[in-house]
Coordinates of C-alpha atoms and ligand atoms in Angstrom, one line a residue:
X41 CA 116.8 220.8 82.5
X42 CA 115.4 217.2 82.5
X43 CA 115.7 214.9 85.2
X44 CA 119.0 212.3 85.1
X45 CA 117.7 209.1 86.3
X46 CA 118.2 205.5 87.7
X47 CA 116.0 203.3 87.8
X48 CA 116.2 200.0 89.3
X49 CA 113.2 197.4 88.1
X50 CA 113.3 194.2 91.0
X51 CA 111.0 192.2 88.9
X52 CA 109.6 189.6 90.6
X53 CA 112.7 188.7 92.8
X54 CA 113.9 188.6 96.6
X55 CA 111.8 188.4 99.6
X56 CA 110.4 191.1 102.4
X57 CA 114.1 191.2 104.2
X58 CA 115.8 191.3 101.6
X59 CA 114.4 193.9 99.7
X60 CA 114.3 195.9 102.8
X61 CA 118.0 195.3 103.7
X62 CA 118.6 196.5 99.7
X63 CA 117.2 199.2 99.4
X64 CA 118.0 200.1 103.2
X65 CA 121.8 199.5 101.5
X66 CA 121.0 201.7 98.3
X67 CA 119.6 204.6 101.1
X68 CA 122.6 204.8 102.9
X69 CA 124.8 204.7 99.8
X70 CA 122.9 208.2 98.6
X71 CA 123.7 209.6 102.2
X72 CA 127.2 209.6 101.8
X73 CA 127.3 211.1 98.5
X74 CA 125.7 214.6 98.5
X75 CA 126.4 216.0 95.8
X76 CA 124.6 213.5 93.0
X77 CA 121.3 214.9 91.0
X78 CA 120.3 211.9 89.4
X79 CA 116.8 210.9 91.0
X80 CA 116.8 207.3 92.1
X81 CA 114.1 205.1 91.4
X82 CA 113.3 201.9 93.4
X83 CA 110.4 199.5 91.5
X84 CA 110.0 196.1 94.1
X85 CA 107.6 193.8 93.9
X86 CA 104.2 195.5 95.2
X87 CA 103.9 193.4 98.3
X88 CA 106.9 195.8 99.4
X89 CA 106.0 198.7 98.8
X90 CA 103.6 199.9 102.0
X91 CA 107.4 199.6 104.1
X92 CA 109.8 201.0 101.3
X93 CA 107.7 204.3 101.8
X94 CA 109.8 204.8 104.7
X95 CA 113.0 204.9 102.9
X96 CA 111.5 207.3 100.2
X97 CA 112.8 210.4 100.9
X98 CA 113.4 213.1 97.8
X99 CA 116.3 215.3 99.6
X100 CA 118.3 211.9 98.8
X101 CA 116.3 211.8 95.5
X102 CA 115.3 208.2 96.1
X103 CA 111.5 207.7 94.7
X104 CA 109.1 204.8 94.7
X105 CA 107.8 203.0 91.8
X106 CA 105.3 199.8 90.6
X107 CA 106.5 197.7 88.1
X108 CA 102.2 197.9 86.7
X109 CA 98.8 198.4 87.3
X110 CA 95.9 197.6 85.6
X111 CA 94.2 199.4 83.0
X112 CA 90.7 200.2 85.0
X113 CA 90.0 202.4 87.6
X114 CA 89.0 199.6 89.8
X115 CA 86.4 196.3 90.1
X116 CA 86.0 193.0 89.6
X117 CA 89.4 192.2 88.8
X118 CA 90.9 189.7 90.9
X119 CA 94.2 190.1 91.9
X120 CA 95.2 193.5 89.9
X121 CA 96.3 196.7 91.5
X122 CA 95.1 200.0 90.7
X123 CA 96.7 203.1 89.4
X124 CA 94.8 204.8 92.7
X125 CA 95.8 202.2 95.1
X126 CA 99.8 202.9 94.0
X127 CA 99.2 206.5 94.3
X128 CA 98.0 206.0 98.3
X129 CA 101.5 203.9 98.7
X130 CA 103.0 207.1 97.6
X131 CA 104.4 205.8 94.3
X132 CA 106.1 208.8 92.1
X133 CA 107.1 206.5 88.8
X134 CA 105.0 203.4 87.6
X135 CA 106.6 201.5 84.8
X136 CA 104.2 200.3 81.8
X137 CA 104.6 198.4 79.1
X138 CA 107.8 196.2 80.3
X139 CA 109.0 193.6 76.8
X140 CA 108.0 191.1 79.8
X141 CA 104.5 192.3 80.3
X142 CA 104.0 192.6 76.3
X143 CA 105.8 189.2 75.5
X144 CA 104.2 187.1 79.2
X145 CA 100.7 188.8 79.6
X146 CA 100.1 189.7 76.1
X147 CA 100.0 193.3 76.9
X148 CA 99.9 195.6 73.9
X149 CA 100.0 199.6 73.2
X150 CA 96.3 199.8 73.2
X151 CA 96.0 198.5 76.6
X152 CA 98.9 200.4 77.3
X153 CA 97.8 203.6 76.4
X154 CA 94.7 202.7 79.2
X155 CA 97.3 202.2 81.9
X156 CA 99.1 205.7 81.5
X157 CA 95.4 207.3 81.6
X158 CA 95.1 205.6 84.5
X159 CA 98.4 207.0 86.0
X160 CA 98.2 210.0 85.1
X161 CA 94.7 210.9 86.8
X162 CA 96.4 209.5 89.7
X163 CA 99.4 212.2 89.7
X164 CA 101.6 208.6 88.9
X165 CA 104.8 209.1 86.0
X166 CA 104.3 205.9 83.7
X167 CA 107.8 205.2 82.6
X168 CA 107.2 203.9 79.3
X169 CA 109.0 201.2 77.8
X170 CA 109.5 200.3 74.3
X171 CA 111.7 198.7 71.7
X172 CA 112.2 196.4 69.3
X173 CA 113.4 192.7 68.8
X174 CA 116.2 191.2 67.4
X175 CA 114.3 189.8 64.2
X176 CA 112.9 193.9 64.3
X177 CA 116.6 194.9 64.4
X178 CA 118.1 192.6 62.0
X179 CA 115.8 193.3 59.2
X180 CA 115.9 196.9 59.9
X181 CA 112.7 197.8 61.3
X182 CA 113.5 199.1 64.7
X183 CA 112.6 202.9 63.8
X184 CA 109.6 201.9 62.6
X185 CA 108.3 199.8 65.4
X186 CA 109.3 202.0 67.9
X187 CA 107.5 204.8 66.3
X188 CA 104.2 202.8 65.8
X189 CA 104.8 201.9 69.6
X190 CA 105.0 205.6 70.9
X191 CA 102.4 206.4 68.6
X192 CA 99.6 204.2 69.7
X193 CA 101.2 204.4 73.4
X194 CA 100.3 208.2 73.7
X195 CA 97.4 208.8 71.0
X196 CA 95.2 211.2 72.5
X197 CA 96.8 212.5 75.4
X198 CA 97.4 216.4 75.8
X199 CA 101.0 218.0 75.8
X200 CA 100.7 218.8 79.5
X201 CA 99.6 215.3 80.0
X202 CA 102.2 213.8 78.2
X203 CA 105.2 216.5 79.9
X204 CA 104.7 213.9 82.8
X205 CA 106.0 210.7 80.9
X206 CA 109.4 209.1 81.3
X207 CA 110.4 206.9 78.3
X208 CA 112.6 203.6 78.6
X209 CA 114.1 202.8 75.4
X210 CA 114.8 198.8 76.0
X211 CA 115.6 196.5 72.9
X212 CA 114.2 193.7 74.0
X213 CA 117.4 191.7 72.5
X214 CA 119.7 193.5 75.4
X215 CA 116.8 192.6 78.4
X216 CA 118.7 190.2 80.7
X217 CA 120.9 188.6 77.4
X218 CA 124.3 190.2 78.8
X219 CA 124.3 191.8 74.7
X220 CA 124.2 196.1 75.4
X221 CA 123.5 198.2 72.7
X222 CA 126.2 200.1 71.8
X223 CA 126.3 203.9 73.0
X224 CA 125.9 205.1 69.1
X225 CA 122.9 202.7 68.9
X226 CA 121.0 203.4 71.5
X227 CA 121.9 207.4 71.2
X228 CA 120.5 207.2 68.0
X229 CA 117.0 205.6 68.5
X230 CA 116.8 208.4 72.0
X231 CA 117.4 210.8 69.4
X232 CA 114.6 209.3 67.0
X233 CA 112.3 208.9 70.3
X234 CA 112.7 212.4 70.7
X235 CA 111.8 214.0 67.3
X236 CA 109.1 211.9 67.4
X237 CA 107.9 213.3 70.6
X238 CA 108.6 216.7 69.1
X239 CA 106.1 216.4 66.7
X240 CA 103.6 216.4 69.8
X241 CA 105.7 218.6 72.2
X242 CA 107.7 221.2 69.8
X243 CA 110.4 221.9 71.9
X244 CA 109.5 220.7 75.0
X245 CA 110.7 217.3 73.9
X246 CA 113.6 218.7 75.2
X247 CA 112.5 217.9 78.7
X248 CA 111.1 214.5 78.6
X249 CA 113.7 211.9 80.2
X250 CA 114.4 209.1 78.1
X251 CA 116.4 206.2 79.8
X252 CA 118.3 203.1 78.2
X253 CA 117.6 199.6 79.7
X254 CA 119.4 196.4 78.4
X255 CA 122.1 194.7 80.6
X256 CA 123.3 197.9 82.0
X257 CA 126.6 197.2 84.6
X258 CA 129.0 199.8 85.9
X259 CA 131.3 198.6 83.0
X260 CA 128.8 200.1 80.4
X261 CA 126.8 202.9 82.2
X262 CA 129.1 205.9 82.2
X263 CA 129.9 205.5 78.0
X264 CA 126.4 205.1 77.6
X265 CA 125.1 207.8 80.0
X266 CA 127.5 210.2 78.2
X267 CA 125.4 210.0 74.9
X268 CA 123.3 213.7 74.4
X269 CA 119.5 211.9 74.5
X270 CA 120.6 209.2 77.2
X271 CA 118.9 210.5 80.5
X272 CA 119.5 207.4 82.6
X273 CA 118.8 203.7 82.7
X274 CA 116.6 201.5 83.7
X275 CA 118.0 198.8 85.6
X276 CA 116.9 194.9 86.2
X277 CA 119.9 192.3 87.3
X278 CA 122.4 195.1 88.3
X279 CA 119.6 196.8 89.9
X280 CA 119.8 193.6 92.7
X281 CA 122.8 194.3 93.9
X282 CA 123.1 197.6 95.9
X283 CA 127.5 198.1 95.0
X284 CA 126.4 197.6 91.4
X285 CA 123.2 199.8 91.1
X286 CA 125.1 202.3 93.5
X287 CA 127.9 202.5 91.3
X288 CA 125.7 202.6 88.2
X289 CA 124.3 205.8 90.0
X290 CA 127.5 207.3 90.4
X291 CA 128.7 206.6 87.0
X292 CA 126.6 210.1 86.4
Ligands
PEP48 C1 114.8 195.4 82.3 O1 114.2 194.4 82.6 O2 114.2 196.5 82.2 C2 116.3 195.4 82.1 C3 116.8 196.4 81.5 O3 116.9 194.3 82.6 P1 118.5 194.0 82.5 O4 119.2 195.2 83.1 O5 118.7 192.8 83.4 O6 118.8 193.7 81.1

C-alpha cells in the first residue's frame, strides 16, 4: 500500500507565532480525528523548523519537511542549507524542484538530480515536483516534458534509491492561478508518471506516492483525491489556513 498524503508547502509566508499557532492548530485538528491514514506533511520556512520538531509526532502522522537545500554536501556557500543540516532538524520530506525554484532561481533537473543525492544520503524523502506550462499544455507537449523532467531528475539512481521518492505532479498553470486541473487531467499524467517510473521500478511503481498540487481547496480535493494514481496533494494557499488544509485532509 502507498502512503496517502498531504502536504502543506508555507512558502516563504507568516512569521515565528504564527506558524507556531498554525501548525499548533493543524496538531490539534489530527488529535480529534483518530481514525485518518493520510500522513501529514508540514514544509515552513526553515527559520521554523528547530520549534515545529516539537509538534512532529508520527502516531498523528504529522511529519516535517524543507521547502530545499542545496545541491552540495556543505562549504562555502553563503546562506544555503544542507541536505545534512535538515536531516539533524529531523526533517522526513524535503521538496525539490518547486515551478518557483525552476522559474525564480533558475534551478533545472541537472541540479536537481544533485539535490535528491543529497537527500537521500541523508535518509531525507525529496518530494519531487514537476510539470509543465500552459504554452507546454496548449501545444500538447505536457507528456513529453514531464517525461524528460523525471528522466534527467532520477538518471542514475538505483531502484532502492529511488523507492524513497515522493512525486508532485504540479502544472505550473494551476500554481497559485485559482485554474485546477481537472480530475481526468491530472489522473491521467499520474498515470503516465507512473509507467514511466515502471520502466525503472517494474512493479514497484505501484508504491511510489504521487501527489497533485495546483490550487487545491476542500471544494476540489475529494473529486481529485478519488482518481486511482492521485496519492495526495501538495498544498500552498490552502495549506495557510489550518480549517482549509484540515478539511483538505479529511476529504480522504
Ligand atoms: C504549490 O505551490 O505547490 C501549490 C500547489 O500552490 P497552490 O496550492 O497555492 O496552487
Amino acid at each position: 500500500m502507498r502512503d496517502k498524503i498531504v502536504a502543506g508547502n508555507w512558502k516563504m509566508n507568516l512569521t515565528r507565532q504564527a506558524g507556531l499557532s498554525l501548525v499548533d492548530e493543524i496538531y490539534r485538528g489530527l488529535n480529534l480525528d483518530d481514525t485518518t491514514d493520510v500522513k501529514v506533511v508540514v514544509a515552513p520556512p526553515f527559520p521554523f523548523l528547530f520549534e515545529m520538531r516539537d509538534w512532529i509526532n508520527p502516531e498523528t502522522l504529522l511529519f516535517l519537511s524543507a521547502q530545499n537545500c542545496h545541491q552540495e554536501k556543505n562549504g562555502a556557500f553563503t546562506g544555503a542549507v544542507s541536505a545534512e543540516m535538515l536531516a539533524s532538524y529531523d526533517c522526513t520530506y524535503c521538496i525539490v524542484g518547486h515551478s518557483e525554484r525552476r522559474e525564480y532561481f533558475g534551478e533545472d533537473d541537472k541540479l536537481i538530480n544533485q539535490k535528491i543525492q543529497r537527500l537521500l544520503e541523508n535518509s531525507i524523502k525529496p518530494i519531487y515536483c514537476c510539470g509543465e506550462s500552459l504554452e507546454e499544455r496548449e501545444s500538447e507537449k505536457h507528456f513529453e516534458v514531464v517525461a524528460a523532467q523525471i528522466q534527467s531528475a532520477f538518471q542514475g539512481f538505483k531502484k532502492q534509491e529511488l523507492l524513497n521518492v515522493v512525486v508532485a505532479y504540479e502544472p505550473v498553470w494551476a500554481i497559485g492561478t485559482g485554474k485546477t486541473a481537472t480530475p481526468e487531467q491530472a489522473q491521467e499524467m499520474h498515470a503516465f508518471i507512473r509507467q514511466k517510473l515502471s520502466q525503472v521500478l517494474g512493479d514497484e511503481a505501484e508504491e511510489i506516492s504521487i501527489l497533485y498540487g495546483g490550487s487545491v481547496k476542500p471544494e476540489n480535493a475529494k473529486e481529485l483525491f478519488s482518481q486511482k494514481d492521485i496519492d495526495g496533494g501538495l498544498i500552498g494557499g490552502a495549506s495557510l489556513n489550518a480549517n482549509q488544509f484540515l478539511s483538505i485532509i479529511h476529504s480522504f
